[in-house]
PDB file of C-alpha atoms in Angstrom:
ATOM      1  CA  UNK F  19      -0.819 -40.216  23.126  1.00 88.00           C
ATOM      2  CA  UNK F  20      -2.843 -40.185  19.880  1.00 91.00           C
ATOM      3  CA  UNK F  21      -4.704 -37.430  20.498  1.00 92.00           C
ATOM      4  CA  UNK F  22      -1.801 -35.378  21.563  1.00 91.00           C
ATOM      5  CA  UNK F  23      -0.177 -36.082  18.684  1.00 92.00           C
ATOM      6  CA  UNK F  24      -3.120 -35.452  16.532  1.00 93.00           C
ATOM      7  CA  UNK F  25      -3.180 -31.948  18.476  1.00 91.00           C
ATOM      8  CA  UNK F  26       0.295 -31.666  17.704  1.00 91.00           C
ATOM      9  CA  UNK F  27      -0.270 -31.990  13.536  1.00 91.00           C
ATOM     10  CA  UNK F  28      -3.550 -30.219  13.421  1.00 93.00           C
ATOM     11  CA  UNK F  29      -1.680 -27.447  14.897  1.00 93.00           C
ATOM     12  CA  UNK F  30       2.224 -27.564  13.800  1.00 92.00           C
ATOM     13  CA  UNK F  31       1.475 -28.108  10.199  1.00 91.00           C
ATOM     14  CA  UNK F  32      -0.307 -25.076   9.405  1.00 90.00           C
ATOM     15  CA  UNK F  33       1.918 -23.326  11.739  1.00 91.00           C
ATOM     16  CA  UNK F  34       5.241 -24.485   9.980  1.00 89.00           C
ATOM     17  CA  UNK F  35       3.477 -24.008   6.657  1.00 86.00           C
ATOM     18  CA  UNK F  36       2.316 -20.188   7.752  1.00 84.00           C
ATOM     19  CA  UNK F  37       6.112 -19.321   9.009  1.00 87.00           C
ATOM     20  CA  UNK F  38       7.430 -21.043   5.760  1.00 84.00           C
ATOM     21  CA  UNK F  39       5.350 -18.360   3.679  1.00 77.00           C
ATOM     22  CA  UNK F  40       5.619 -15.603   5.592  1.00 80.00           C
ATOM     23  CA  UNK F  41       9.872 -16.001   5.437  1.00 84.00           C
ATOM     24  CA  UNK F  42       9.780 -16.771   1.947  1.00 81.00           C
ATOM     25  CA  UNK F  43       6.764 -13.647   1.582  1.00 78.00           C
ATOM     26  CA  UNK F  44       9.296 -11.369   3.235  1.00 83.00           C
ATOM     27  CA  UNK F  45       6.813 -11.072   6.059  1.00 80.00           C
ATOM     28  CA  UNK F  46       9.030  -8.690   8.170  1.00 83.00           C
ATOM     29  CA  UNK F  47       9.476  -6.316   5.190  1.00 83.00           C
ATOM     30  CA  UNK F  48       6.183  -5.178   5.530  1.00 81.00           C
ATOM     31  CA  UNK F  49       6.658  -3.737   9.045  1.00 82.00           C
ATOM     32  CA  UNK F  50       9.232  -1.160   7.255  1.00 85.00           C
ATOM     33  CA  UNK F  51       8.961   1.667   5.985  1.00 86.00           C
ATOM     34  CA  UNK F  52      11.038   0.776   3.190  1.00 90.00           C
ATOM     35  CA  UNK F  53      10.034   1.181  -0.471  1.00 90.00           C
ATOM     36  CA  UNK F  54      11.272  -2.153  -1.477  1.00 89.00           C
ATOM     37  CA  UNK F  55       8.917  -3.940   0.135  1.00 87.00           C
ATOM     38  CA  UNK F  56       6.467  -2.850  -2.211  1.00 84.00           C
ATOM     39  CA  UNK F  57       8.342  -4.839  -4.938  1.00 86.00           C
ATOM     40  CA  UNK F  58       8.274  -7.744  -3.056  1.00 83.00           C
ATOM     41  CA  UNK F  59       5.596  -9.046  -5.372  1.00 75.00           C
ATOM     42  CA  UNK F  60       6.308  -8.081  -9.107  1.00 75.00           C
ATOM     43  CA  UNK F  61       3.140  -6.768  -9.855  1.00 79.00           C
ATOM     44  CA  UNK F  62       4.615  -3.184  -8.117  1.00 86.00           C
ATOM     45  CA  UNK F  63       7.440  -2.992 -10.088  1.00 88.00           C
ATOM     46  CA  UNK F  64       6.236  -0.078 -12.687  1.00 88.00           C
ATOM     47  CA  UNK F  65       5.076   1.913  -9.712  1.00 89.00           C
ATOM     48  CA  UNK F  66       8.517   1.161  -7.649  1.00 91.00           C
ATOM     49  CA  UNK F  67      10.585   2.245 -10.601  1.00 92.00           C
ATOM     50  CA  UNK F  68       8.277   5.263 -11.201  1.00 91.00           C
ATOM     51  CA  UNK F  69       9.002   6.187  -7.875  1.00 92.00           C
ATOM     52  CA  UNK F  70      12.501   5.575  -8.125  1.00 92.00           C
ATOM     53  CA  UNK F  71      12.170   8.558 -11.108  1.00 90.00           C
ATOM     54  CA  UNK F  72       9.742  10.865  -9.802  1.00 89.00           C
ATOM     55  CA  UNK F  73      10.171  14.050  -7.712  1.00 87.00           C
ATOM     56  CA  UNK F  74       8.505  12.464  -4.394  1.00 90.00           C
ATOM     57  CA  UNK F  75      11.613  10.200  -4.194  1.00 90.00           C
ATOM     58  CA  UNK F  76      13.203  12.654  -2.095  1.00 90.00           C
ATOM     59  CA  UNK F  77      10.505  13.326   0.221  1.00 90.00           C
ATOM     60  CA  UNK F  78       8.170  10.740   0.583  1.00 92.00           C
ATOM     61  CA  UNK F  79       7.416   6.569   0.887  1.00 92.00           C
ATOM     62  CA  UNK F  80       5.078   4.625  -0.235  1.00 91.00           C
ATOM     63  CA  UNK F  81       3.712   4.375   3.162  1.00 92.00           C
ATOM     64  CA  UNK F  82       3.593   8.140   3.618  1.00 93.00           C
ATOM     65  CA  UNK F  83       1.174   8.493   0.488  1.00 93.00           C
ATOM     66  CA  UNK F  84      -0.788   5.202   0.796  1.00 94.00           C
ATOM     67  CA  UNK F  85      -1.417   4.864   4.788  1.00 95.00           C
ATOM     68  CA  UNK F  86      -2.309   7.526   7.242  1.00 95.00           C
ATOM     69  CA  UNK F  87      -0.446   9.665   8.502  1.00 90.00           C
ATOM     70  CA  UNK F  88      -0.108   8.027  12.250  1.00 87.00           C
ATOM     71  CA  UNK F  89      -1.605   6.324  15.349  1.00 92.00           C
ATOM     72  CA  UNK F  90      -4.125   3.342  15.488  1.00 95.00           C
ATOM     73  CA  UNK F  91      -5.673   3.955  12.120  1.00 95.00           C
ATOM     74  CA  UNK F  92      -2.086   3.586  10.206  1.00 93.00           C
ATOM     75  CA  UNK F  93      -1.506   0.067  11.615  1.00 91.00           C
ATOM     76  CA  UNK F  94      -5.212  -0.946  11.126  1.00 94.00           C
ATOM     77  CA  UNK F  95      -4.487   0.452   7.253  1.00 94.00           C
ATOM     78  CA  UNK F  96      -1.064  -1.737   6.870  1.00 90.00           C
ATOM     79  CA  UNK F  97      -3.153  -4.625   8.212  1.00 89.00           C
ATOM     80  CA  UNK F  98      -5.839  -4.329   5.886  1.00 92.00           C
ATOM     81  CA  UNK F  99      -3.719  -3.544   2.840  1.00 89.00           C
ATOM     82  CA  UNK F 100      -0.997  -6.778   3.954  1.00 84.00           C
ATOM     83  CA  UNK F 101      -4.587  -9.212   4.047  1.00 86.00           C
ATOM     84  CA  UNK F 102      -5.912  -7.907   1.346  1.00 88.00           C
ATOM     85  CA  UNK F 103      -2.191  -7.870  -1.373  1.00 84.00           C
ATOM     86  CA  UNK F 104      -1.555 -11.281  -0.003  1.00 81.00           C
ATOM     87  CA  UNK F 105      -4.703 -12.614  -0.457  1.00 84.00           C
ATOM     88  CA  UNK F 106      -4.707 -11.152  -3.894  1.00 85.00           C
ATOM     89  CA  UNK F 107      -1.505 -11.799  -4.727  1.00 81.00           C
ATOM     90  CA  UNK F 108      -1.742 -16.248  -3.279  1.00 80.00           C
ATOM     91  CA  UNK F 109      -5.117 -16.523  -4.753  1.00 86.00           C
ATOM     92  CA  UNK F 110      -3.777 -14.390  -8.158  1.00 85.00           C
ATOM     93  CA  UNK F 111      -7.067 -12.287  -8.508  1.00 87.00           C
ATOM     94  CA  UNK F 112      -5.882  -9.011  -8.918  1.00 84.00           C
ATOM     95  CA  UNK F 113      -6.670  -6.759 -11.793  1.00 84.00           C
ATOM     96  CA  UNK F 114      -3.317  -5.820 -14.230  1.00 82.00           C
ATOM     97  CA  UNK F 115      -2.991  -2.950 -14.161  1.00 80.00           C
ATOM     98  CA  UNK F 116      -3.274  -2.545 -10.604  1.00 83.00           C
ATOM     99  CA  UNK F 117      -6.156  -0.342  -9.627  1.00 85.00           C
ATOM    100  CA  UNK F 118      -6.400   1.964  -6.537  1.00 89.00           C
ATOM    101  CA  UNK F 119      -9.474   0.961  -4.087  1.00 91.00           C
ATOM    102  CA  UNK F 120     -11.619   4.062  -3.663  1.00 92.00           C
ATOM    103  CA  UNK F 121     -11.131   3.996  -0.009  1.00 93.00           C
ATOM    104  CA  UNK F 122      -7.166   3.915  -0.710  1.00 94.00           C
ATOM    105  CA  UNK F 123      -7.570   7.398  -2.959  1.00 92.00           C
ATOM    106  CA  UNK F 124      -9.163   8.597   0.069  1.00 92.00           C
ATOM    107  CA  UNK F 125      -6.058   7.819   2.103  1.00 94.00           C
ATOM    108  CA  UNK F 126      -3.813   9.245  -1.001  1.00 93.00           C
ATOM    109  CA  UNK F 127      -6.054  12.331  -1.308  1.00 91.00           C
ATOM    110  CA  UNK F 128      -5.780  13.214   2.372  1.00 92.00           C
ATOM    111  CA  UNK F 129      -1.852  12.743   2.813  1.00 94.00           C
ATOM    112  CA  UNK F 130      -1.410  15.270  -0.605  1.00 92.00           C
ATOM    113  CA  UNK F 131      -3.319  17.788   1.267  1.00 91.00           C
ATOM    114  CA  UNK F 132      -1.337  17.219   4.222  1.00 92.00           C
ATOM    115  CA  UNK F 133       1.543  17.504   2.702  1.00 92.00           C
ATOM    116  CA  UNK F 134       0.876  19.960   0.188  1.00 91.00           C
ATOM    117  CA  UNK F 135      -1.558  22.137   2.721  1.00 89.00           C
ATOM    118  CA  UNK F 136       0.575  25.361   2.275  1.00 88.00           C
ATOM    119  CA  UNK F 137       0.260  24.990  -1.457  1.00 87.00           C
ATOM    120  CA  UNK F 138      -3.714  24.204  -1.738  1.00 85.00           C
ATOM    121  CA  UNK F 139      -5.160  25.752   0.625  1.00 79.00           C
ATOM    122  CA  UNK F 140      -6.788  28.898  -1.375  1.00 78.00           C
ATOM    123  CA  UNK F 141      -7.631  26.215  -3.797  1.00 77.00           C
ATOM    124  CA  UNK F 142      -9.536  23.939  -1.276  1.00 74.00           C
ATOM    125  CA  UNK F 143     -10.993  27.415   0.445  1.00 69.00           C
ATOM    126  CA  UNK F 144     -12.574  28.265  -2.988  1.00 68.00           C
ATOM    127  CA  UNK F 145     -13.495  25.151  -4.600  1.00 64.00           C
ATOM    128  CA  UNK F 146     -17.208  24.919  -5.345  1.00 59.00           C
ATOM    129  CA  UNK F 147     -19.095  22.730  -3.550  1.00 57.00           C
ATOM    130  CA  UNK F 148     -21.504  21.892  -6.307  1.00 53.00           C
ATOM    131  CA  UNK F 149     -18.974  20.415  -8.121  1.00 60.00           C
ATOM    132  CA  UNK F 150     -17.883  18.083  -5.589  1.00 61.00           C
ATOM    133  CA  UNK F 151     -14.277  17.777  -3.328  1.00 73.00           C
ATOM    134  CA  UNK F 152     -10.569  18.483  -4.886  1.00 78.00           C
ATOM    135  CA  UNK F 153      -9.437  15.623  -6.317  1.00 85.00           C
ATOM    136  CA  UNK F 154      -5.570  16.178  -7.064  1.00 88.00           C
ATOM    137  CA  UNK F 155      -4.836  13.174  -8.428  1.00 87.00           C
ATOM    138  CA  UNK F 156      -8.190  14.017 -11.101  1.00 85.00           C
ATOM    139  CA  UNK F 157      -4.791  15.776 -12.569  1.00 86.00           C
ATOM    140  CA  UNK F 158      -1.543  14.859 -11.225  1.00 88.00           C
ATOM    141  CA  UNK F 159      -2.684  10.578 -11.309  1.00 83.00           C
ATOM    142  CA  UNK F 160       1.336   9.746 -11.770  1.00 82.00           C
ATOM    143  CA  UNK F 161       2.780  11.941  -9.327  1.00 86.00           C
ATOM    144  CA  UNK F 162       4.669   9.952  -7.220  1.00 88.00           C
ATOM    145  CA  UNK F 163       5.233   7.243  -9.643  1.00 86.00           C
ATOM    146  CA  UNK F 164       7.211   9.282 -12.171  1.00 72.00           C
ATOM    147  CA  UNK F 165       4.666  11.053 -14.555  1.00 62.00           C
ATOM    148  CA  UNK F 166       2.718  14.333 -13.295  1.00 52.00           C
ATOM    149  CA  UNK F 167       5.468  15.340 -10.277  1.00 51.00           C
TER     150      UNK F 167
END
């Protein structure tokens, strides 16, 4: 009876404790596709409310500039990105400002293209290869958070 009750705490508290935080985290949230889930921890607000001003608004998510654009590798992103901003965020070692990861840009980088393709495309045909890839947000770094749409 001990050691089933033993069991029982070495198992249920950590499990109470986990749902606890991920209700009061908003766990759910994060399986959306809505914005406001970004501002779940207040660190996001100045890029929620540039995005709230910017030109993007009206055609694009958070998740549809920071993740991929489908399939297995856009869940294995939001996984990644949930560990990672929670761990951050419990542990409070993040940088202020946030900073994007260079993996992230990648992800960023490849979804303006994607979206953008019909735009860029002569510009991405011609650009020099000496001088490295396109990097649109080397110029537009606030579009889709209010400056640089």
């Amino acid at each position: 009876m001990r050691l089933v009750l033993a069991c029982l705490l070495l198992l249920g508290v950590p499990a109470g404790v986990g749902a606890f935080t991920f209700v009061y985290a908003k766990g759910f949230s994060y399986l959306s596709t809505d914005p406001r889930a970004c501002v779940n921890c207040h660190v996001m607000n100045e890029q929620y409310d540039g995005w709230l001003k910017s030109g993007h608004r009206h055609a694009a998510t958070c998740v549809e500039c920071h993740l991929p654009h489908g399939g297995l590798a856009k869940w294995v992103a939001k996984a990644d990105h949930g560990f990672r901003h929670s761990a951050a965020f419990t542990l409070q070692n993040f940088k202020e400002p946030i900073e994007i990861t260079a993996r992230d840009r990648q992800m960023v980088q490849e979804n303006c293209v994607r979206c953008h393709a019909d735009l860029v495309h002569g510009l991405l045909a011609t650009a020099e290869p000496a001088r490295g890839a396109v990097d649109c947000m080397h110029c537009h770094r606030g579009a889709g958070h209010g400056a640089g749409d």
